[in-house]
Structure formats: C-alpha cells, structure tokens
mmCIF file of C-alpha atoms in Angstrom:
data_model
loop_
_atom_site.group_PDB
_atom_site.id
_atom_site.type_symbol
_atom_site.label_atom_id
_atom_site.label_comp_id
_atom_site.label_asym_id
_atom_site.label_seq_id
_atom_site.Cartn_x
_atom_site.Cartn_y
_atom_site.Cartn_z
ATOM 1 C CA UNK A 1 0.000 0.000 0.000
ATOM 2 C CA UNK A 2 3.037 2.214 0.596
ATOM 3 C CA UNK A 3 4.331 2.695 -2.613
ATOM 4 C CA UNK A 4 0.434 3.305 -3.972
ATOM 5 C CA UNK A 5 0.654 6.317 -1.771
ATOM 6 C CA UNK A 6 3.998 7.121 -2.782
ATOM 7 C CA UNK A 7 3.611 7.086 -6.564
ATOM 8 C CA UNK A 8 0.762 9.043 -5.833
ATOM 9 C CA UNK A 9 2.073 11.905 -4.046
ATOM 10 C CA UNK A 10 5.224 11.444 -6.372
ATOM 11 C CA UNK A 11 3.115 11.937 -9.719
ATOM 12 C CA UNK A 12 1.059 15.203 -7.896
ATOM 13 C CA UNK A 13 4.659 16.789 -6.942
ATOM 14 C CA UNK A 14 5.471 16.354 -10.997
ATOM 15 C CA UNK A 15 1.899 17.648 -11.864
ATOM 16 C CA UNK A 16 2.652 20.314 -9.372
ATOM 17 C CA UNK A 17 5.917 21.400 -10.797
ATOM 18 C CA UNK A 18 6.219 19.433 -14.100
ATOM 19 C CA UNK A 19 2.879 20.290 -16.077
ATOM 20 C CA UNK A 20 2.747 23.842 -17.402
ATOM 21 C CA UNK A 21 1.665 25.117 -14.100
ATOM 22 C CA UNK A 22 -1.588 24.241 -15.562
ATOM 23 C CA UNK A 23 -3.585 25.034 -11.856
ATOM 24 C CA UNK A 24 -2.530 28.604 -12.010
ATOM 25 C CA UNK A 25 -5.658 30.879 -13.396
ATOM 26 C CA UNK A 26 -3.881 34.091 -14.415
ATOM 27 C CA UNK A 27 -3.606 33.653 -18.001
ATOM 28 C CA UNK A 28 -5.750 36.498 -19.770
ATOM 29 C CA UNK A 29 -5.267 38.345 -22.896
ATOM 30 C CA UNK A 30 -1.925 39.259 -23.468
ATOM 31 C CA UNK A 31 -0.490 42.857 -23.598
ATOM 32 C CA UNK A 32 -2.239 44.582 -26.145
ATOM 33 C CA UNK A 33 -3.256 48.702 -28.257
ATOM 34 C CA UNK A 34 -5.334 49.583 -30.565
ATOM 35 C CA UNK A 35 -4.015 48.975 -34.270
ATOM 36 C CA UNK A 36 -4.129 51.840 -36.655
ATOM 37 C CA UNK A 37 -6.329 50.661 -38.686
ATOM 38 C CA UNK A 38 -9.201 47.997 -37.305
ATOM 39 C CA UNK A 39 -9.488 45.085 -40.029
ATOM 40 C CA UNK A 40 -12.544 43.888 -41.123
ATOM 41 C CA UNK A 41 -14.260 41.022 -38.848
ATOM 42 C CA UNK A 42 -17.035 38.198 -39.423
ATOM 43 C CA UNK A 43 -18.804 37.185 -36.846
ATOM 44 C CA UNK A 44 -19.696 32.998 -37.384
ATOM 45 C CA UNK A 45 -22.289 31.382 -34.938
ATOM 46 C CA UNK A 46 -23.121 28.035 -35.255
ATOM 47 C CA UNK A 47 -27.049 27.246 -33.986
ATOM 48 C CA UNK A 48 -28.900 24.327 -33.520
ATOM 49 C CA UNK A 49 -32.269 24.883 -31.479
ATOM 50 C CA UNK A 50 -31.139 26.710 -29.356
ATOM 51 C CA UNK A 51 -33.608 29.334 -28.946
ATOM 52 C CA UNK A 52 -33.711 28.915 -25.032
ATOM 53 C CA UNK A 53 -30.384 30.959 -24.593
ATOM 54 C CA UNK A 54 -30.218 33.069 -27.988
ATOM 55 C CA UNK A 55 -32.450 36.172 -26.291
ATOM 56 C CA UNK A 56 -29.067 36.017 -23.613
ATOM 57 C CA UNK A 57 -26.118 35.541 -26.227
ATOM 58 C CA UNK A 58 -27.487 37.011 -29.676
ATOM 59 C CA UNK A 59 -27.879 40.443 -28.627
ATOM 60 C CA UNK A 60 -24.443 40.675 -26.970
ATOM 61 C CA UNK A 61 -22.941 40.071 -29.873
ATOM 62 C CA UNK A 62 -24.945 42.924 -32.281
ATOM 63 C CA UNK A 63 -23.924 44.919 -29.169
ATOM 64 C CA UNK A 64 -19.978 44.472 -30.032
ATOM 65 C CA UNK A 65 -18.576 48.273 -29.653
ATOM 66 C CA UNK A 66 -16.375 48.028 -32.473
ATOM 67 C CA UNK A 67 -14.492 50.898 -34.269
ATOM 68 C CA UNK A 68 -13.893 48.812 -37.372
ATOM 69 C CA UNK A 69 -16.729 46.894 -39.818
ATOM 70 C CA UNK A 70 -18.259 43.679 -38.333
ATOM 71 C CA UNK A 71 -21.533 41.603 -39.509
ATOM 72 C CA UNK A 72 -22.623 38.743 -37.479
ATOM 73 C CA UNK A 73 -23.493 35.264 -39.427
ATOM 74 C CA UNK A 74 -25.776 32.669 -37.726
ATOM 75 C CA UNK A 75 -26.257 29.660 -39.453
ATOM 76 C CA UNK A 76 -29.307 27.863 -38.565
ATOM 77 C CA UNK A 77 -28.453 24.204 -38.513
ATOM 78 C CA UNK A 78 -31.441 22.215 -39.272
ATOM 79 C CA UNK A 79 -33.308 24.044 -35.628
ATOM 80 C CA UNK A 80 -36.689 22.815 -34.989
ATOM 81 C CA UNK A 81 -37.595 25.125 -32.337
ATOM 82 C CA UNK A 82 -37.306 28.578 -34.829
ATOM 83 C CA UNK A 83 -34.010 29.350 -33.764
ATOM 84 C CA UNK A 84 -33.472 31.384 -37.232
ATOM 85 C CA UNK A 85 -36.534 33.281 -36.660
ATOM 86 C CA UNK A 86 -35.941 34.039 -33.286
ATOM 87 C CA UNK A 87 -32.565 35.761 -34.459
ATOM 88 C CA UNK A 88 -34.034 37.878 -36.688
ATOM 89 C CA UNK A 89 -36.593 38.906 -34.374
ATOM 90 C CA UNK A 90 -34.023 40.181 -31.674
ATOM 91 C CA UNK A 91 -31.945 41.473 -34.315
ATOM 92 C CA UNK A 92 -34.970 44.046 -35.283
ATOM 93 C CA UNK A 93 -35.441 44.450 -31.776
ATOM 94 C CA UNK A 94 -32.469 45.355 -30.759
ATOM 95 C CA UNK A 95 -30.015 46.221 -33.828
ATOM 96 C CA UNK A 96 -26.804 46.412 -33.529
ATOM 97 C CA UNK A 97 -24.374 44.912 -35.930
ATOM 98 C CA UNK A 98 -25.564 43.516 -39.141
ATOM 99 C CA UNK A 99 -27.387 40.067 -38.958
ATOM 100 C CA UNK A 100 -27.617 37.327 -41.635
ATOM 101 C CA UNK A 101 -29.537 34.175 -41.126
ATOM 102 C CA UNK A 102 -28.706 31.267 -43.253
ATOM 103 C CA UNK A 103 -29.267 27.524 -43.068
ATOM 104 C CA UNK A 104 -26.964 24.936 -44.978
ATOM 105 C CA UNK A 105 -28.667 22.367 -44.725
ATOM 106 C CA UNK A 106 -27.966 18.623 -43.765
ATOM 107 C CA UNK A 107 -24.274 18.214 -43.116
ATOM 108 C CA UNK A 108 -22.627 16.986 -46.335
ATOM 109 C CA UNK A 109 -20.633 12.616 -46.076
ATOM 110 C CA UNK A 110 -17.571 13.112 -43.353
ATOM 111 C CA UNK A 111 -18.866 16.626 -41.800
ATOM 112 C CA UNK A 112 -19.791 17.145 -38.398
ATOM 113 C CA UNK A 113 -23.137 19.083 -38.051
ATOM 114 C CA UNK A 114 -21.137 21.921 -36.396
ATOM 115 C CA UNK A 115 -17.879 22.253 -38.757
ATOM 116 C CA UNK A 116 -20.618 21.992 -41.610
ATOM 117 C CA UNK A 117 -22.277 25.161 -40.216
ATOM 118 C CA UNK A 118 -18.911 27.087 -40.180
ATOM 119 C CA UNK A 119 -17.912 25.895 -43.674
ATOM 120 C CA UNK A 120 -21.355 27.554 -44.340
ATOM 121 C CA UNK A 121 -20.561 30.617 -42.509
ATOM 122 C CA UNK A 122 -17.183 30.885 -43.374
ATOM 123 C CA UNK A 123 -17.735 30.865 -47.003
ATOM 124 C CA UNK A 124 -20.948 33.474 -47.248
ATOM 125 C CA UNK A 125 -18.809 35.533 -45.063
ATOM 126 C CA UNK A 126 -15.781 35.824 -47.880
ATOM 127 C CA UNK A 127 -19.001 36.686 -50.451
ATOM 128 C CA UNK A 128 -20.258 39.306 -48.420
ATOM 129 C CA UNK A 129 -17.133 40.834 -46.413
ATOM 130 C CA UNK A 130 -13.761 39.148 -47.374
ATOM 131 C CA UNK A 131 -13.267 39.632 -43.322
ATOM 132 C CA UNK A 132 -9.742 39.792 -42.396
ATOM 133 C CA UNK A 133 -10.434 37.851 -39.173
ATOM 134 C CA UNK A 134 -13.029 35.230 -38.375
ATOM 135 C CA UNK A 135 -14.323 35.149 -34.681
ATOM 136 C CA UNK A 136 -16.095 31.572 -34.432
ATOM 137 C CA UNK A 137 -18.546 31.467 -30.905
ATOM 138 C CA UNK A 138 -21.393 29.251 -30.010
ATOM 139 C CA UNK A 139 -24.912 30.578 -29.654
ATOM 140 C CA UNK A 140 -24.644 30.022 -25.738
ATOM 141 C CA UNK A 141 -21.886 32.685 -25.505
ATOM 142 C CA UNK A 142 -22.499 36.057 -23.941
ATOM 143 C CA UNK A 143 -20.096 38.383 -24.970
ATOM 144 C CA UNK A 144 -19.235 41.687 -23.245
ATOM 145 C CA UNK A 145 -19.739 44.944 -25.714
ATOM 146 C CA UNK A 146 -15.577 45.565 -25.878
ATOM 147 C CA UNK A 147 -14.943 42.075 -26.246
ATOM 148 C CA UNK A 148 -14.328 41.602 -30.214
ATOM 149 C CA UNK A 149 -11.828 45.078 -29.491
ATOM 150 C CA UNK A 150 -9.682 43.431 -27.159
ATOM 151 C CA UNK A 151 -9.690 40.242 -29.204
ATOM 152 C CA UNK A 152 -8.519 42.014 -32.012
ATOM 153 C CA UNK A 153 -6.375 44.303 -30.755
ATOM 154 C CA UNK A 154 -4.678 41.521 -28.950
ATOM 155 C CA UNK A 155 -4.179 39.259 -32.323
ATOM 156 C CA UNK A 156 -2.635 42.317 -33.815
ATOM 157 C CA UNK A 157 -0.437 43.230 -31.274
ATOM 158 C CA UNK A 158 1.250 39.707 -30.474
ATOM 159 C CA UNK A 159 1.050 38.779 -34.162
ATOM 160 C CA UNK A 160 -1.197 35.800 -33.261
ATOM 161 C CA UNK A 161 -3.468 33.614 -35.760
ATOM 162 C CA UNK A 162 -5.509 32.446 -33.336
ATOM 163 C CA UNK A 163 -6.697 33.800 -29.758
ATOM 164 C CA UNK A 164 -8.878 31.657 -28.154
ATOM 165 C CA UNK A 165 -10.521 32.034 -24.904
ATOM 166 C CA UNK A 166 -12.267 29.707 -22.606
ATOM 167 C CA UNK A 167 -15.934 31.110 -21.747
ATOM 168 C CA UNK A 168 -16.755 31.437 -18.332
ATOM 169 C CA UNK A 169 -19.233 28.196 -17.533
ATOM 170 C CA UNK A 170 -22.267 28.797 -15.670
ATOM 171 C CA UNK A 171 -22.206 27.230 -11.929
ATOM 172 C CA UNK A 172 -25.317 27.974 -9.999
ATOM 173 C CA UNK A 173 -26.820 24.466 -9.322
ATOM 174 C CA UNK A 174 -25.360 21.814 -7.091
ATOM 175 C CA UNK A 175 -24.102 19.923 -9.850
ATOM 176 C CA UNK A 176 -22.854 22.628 -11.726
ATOM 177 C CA UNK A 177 -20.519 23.724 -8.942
ATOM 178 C CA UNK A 178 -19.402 20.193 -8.682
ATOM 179 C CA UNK A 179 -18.530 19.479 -12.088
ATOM 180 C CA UNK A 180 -18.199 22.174 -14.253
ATOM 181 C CA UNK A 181 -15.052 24.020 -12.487
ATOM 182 C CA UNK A 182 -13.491 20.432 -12.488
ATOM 183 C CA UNK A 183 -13.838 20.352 -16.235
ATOM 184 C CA UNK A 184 -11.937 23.622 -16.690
ATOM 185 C CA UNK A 185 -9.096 22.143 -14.720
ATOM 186 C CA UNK A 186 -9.061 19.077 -16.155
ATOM 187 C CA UNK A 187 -9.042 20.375 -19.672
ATOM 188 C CA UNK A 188 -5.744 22.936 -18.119
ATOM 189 C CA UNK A 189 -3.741 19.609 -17.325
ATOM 190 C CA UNK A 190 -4.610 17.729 -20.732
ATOM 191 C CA UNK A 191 -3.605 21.198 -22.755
ATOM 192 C CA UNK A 192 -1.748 23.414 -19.867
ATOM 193 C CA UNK A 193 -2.336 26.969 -21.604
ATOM 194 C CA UNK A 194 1.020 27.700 -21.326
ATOM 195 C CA UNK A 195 2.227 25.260 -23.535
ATOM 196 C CA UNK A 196 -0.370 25.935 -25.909
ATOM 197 C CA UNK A 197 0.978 29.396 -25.953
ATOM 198 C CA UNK A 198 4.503 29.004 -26.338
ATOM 199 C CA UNK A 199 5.806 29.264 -29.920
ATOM 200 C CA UNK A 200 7.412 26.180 -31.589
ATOM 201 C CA UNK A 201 5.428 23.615 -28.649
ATOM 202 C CA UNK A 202 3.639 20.396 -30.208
ATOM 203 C CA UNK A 203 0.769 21.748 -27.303
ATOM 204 C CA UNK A 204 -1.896 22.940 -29.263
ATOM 205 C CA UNK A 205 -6.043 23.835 -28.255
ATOM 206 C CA UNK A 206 -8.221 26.471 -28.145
ATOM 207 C CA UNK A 207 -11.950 26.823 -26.501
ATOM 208 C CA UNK A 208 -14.628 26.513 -28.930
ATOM 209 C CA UNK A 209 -16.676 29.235 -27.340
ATOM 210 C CA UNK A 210 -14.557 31.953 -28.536
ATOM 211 C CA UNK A 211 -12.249 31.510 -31.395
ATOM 212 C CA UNK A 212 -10.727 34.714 -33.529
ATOM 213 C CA UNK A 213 -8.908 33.500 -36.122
ATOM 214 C CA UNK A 214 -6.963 35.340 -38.966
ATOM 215 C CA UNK A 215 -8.757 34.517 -42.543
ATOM 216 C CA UNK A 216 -5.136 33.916 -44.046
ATOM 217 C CA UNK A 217 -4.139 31.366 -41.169
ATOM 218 C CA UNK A 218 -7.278 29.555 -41.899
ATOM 219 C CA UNK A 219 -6.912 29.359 -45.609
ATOM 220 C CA UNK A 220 -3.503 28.268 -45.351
ATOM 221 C CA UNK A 221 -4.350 25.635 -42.732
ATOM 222 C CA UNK A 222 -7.265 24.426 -45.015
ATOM 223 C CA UNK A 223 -9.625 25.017 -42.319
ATOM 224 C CA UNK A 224 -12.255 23.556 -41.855
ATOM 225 C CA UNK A 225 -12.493 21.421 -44.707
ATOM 226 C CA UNK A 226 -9.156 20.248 -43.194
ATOM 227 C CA UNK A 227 -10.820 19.092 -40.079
ATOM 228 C CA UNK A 228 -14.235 18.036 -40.932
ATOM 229 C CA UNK A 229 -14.599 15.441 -39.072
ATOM 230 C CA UNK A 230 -13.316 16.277 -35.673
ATOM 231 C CA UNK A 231 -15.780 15.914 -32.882
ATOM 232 C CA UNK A 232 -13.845 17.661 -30.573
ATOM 233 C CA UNK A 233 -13.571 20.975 -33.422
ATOM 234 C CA UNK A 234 -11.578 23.382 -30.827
ATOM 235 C CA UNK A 235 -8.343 21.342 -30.123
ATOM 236 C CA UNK A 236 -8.520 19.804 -33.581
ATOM 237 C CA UNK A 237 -8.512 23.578 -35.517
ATOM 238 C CA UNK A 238 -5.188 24.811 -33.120
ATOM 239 C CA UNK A 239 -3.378 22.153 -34.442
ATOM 240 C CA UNK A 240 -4.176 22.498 -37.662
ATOM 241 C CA UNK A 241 -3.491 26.073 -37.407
ATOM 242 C CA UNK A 242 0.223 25.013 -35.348
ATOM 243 C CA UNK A 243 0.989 22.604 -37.630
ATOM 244 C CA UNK A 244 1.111 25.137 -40.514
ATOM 245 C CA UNK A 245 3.485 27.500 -38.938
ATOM 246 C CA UNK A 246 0.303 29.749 -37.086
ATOM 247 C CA UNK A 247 0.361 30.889 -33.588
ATOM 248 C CA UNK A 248 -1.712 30.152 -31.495
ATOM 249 C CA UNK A 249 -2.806 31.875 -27.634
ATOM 250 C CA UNK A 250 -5.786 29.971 -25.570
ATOM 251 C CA UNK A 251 -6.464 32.413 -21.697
ATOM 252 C CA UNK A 252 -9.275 32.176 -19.316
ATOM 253 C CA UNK A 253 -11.843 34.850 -19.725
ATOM 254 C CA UNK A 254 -12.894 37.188 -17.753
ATOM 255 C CA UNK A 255 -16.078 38.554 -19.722
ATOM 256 C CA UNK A 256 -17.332 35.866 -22.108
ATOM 257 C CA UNK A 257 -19.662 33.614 -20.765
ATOM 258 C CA UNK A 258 -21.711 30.241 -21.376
ATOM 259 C CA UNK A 259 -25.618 30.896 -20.689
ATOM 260 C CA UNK A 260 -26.330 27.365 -21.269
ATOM 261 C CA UNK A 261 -27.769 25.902 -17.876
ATOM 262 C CA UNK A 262 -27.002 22.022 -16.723
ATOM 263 C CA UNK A 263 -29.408 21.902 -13.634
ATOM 264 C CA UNK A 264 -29.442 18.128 -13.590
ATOM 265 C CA UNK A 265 -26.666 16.058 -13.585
ATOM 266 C CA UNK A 266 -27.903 13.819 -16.695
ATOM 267 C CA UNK A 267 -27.125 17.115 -18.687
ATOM 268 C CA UNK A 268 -23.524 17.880 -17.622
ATOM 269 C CA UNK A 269 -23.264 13.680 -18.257
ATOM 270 C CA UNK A 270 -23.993 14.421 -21.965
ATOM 271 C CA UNK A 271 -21.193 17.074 -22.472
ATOM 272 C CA UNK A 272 -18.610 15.281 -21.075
ATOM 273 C CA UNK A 273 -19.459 10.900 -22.450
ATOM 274 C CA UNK A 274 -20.269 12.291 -26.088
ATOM 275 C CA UNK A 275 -16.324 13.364 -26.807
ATOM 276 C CA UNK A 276 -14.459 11.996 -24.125
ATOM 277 C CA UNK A 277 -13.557 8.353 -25.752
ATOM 278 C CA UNK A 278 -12.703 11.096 -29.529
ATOM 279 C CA UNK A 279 -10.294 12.530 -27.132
ATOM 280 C CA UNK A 280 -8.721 9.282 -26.335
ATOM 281 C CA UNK A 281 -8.979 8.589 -30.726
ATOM 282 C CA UNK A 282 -11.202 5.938 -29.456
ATOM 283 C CA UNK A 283 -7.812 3.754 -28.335
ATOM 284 C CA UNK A 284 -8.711 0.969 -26.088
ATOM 285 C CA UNK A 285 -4.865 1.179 -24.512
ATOM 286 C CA UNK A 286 -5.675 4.953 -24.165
ATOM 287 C CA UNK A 287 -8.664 4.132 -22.166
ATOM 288 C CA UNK A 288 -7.331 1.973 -19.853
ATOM 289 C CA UNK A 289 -3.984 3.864 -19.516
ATOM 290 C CA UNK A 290 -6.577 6.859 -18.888
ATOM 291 C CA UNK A 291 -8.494 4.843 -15.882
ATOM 292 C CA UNK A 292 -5.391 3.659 -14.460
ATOM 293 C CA UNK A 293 -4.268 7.061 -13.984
ATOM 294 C CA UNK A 294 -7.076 9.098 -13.063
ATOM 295 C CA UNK A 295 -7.463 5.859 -10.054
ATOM 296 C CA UNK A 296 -3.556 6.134 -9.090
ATOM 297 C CA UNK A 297 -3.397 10.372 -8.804
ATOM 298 C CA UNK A 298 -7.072 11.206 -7.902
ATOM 299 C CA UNK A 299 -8.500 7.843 -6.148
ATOM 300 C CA UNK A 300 -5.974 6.787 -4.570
ATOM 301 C CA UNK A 301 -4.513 9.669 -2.167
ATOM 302 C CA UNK A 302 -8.404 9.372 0.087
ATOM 303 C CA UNK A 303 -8.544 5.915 0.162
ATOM 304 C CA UNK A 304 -4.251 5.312 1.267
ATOM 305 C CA UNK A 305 -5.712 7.918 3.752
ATOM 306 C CA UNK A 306 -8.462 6.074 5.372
ATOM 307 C CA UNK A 307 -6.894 2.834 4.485
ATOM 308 C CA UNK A 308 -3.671 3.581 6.421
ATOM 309 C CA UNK A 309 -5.559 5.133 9.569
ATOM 310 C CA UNK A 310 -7.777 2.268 9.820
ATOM 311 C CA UNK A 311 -5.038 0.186 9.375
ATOM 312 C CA UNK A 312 -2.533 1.463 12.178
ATOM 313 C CA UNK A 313 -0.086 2.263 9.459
ATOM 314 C CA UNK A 314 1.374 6.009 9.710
ATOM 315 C CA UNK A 315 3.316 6.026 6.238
ATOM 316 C CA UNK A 316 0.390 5.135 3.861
ATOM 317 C CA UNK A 317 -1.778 7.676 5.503
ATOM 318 C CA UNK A 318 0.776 10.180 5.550
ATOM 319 C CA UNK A 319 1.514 9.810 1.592
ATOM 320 C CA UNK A 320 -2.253 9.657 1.053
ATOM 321 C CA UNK A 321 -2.804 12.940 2.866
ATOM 322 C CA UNK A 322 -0.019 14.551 1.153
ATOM 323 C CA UNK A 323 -1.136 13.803 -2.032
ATOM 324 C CA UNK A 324 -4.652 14.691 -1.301
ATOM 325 C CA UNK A 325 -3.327 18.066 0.075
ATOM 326 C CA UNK A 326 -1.475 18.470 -2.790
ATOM 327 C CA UNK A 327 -4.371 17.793 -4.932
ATOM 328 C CA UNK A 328 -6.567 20.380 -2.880
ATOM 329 C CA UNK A 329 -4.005 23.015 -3.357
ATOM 330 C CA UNK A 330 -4.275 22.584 -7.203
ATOM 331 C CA UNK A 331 -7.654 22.974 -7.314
ATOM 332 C CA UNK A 332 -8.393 26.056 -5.303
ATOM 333 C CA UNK A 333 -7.261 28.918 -8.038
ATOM 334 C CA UNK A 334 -9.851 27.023 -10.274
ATOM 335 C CA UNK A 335 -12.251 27.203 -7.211
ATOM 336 C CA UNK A 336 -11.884 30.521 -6.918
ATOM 337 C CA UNK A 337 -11.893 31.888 -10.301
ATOM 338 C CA UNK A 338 -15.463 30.408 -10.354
ATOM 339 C CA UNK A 339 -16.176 32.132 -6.775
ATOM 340 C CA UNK A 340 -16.707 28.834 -5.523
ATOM 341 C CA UNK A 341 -16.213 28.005 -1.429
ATOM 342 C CA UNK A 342 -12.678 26.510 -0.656
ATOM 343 C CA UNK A 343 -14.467 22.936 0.771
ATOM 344 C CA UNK A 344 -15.383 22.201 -2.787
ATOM 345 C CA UNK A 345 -11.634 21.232 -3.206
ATOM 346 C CA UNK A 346 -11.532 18.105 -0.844
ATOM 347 C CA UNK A 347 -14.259 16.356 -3.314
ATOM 348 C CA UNK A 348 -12.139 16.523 -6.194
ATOM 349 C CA UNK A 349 -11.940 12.710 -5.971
ATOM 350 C CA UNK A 350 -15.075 12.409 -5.850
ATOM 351 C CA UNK A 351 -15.456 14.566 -9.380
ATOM 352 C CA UNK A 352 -12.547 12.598 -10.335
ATOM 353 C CA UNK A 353 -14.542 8.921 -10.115
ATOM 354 C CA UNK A 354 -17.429 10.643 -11.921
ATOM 355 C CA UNK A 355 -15.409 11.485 -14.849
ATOM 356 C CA UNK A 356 -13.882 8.153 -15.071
ATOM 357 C CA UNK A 357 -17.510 6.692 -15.706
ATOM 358 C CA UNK A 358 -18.475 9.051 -17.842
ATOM 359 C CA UNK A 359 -15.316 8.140 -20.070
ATOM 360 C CA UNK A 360 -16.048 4.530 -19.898
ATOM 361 C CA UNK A 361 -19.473 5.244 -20.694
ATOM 362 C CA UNK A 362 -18.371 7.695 -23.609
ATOM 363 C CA UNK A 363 -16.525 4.430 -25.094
ATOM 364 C CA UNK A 364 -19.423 1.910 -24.108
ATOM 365 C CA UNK A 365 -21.386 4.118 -26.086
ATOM 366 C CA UNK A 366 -19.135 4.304 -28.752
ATOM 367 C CA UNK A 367 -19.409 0.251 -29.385
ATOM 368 C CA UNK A 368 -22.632 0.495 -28.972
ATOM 369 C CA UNK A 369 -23.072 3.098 -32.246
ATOM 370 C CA UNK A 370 -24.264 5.707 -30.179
ATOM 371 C CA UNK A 371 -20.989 7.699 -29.296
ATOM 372 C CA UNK A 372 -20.247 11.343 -29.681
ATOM 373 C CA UNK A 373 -24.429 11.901 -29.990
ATOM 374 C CA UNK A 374 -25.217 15.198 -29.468
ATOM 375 C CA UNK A 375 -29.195 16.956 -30.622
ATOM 376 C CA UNK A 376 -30.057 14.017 -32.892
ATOM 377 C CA UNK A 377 -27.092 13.295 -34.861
ATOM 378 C CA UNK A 378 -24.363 10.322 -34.029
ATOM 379 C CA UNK A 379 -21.247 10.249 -35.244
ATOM 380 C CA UNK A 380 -18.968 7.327 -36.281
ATOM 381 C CA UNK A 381 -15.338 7.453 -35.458
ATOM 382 C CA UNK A 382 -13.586 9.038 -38.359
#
C-alpha cells in the first residue's frame, strides 16, 4: 500500500511542478493597443435549437462596440424550435451589428453538423465581407460589448493567428458547482495553456466558445475542410493552425460567458461521455492507460488515507494525505476563479470517479453506435 501512496504523491509533486503550471488561473489576454487601422471582422455562430439561450447571447454580440466593420453570421443548422426566426426577431429588436440568417442544410458525407455550419458561414462571409479575421462562438456565448476590441487588438499586437478564450461556464446548481469548475481544470492539465501558448510547442487547443482566427491562417491551414470530421472541433482547428506554422494563444476569460444551464446532472453527463472516448482517438490502450491514472493520482490519495488510519499504518496515511493536500491546493485557483467556497476542493476525488464513468461510458457508447451523440445526430469514429 506504501508505494500506492507514494507514486501518488510522487506523480502530484510532478503535476505540481512538471505540467505547465496548468492550476494557475492568471492567463488572460496578453499585452495589447489599438491597431491603426481595425481590419474587417465576421462574426460565425453556429445554432442548432437553441432558442432557449439566444435572447441572452445574440444580442451581446450585435452589441460588439467596435471601431472597425463587423456583420454577425448565424447559421441555422437544421433548428426545430425557430431558432433562425428568433434571431431575426431580436436582431430588429435590438439592432446592432448587421445580422444574416442562413441555413446549410444537412451536413454533407464526413462533416460534423457543427464544422458543416462554419464551412457555411465561413464561405458566405468571404461573399459578403472578405473579413480579415473570423471570430467563431457558439450561440450560448455572452459576450461583453468591448470584447471583439480586445480580441482584435490583442491578435494584432502579439502577431497571433488564433486567440482563443475559454468562456466562463455557468455554476449555480449543485451539480454545476461540482462538475463544471473540475472540467476547466481538467481540460488545463490535458492542454496546460502555457504550452499551448509558447511558440514552436507540439501543445496545441483552443476553446470553442470563442475563437478569432486570422482569414489567411485559416486558408492556409485548409480550415475547416481540413478538419471536418473532428468531434472535438476546438483542439482539432489549433493544431491544424500550429501545424502550418500559425500561432496560437488559448487564456481564461474574464467577460465571455456560457448561458447554457445544466441543472441536472444527466445534462452535464452528456457534455462530457459524447467526446471523451474522440479525445482518447477511441484507443482501447488509451482508455485503460486513462483509468489507471485518473485511479492512481485522484482515487488513490483518500482511500491510502483512510486505508492507512484504519489500518494502524502512519506512512500510507501520511503519503495519502499529502497527495490529497497536494491535490486540494491545485484545485483552489480554479475554485476561486469560479467564486466557488474553498471545501469544494476536498471532493475533487469524488469529481474525479465521476469522470472516469463518464469516459467509460463515452466508449461503451461508442461500441454500442451511439458515441459522440449530441441533438439528434451520431457520429462514427472518423
């Protein structure tokens, strides 16, 4: 039981020290001024019903206080619950920005519903605008009036392709609070920000929420033809972007948010089990490898705890408490960024042994034909 406890506390020390510094929370846009001339910008949202949050995200967005020309493209993806019409009601309502509503119908062999949308966007926003940049954001993403400006002005003042941020989840509900901060973390250790950011690093994501991307980048990265069948769209467009010689930057944000509510915990199941086994390229040695570890750093530190006071035996529970401790310290920047209470950290295991079952379940699904499913549509591995 000893050396459980001590590879345990050993392999927090290394994610401690060794990974990025991914627990740290102070990443936000880099240093940026206003250009002398503000480019052109197209504004690409991606809908499918989602009419509940578009009166709290649309009209952010024809809000945008910005100095240089911007339209806004939603593409209504096959929406039964008038999604389209709602967005040009609020958009006569409100005004704003330009607003086109288009629909491209039923994604085309090898798209995902989502990159088929873009491609859609994408393309009627060259017709229309020839945009110099590209800023990509779901339909449950409130933006606040300057945020476009500082996006822009901080791609043209680091020279970066892509600036990415990660939306600020909503966390109101029990389950919310328990989960979603967790998958913020968790996502920080897989792709610690600041090896995404560093120039020349094989790192590479970005948040899906809240992409900007240079028109020139994209065309030379073949995006997203290039990537049409990526499930998880975010982390597969960085690297194609890295991989032809763009840069890339991926922050925390302070003012862009998710409006999309999980109250119950069937919900926040769905986001996580319909890409989690895609991440893992749907590799049964990566799953395993993947439940191994999340048992040996996040399971095992409480239970060598209890184990070795129940047991009489000092050194187990002293390298399970460590490691727990350890663990706990990690956790509390994310905690706090989310203003959550510091005694959420302790049940990080707990969060832990929830996301292992929803990855086994994401690749039970999988073999089943029902993997990455997500508002009616299934899609096979590619």
């Amino acid at each position: 039981m000893e050396w459980i406890g001590a590879g345990s506390l050993l392999a927090w020390v290394w994610l401690l020290l060794g990974q990025g510094f991914f627990w740290r929370t102070d990443l936000r846009l880099p240093e940026r001024r206003d250009p002398e001339r503000w480019p052109s910008v197209a504004v690409v949202v991606p809908a499918r019903d989602e009419a509940a949050v578009l009166p709290d995200s649309l009209p952010s967005l024809l809000g945008q206080k910005y100095p240089g020309r911007a339209e806004v493209f939603l593409v209504d993806d096959g929406s039964t619950d008038g999604t389209g019409a709602l967005a040009r009601e609020l958009a006569a309502a409100r005004g704003g920005l330009p607003l086109t509503v288009s629909s491209p119908g039923e994604p085309g062999p090898g798209w995902t519903g989502k990159l088929w949308a873009l491609r859609h966007g994408i393309a009627l926003a060259r017709e229309r605008t020839a945009p110099e940049y590209l800023l990509l954001t779901d339909a449950d993403i409130a933006h606040a009036p300057d945020s476009l400006r500082e996006l822009v002005a901080a791609a043209r003042s680091a020279g970066l392709d892509l600036v990415s941020q990660m939306a600020r989840l909503r966390v109101v509900t029990f389950w919310e609070r328990l989960i979603v901060p967790a998958f913020v973390y968790f996502f920080g250790q897989l792709y610690p920000f600041r090896w995404v950011n560093r120039p020349g690093a094989r790192t590479a994501a970005a948040a899906g929420g809240c992409v900007l991307l240079r028109r020139e980048a994209a065309e030379r990265a073949g995006v997203p033809e290039a990537i049409r069948h990526a499930v998880i769209d975010d982390v597969t467009l960085a690297r194609a972007v890295k991989r032809s010689g763009g840069t890339v930057w991926l922050g925390l944000a302070d003012r862009v948010d998710s409006v999309r509510p999980y109250p119950r915990p069937a919900e926040l199941w769905r986001m996580v089990s319909r890409s989690a086994y895609a991440q893992l390229r749907h590799q049964p040695l990566l799953l395993l490898g993947t439940v191994l570890g999340l048992a040996l750093v996040y399971l095992a530190p409480p239970v060598a705890l209890v184990a070795g006071l129940a047991a009489g035996r000092t050194a187990v529970a002293v390298l399970g408490g460590a490691a727990w401790a350890v663990m706990c310290g990690t956790y509390l920047p994310m905690l706090r960024y989310y203003g959550q209470r510091p005694w959420w950290a302790p049940l990080l295991p707990f969060t832990a042994l929830l996301y292992l079952l929803m990855t086994v379940d994401s690749a039970v699904r999988h073999y089943r034909g029902r993997g990455a499913a997500w508002k009616g549509r299934t899609y096979p591995a590619p």
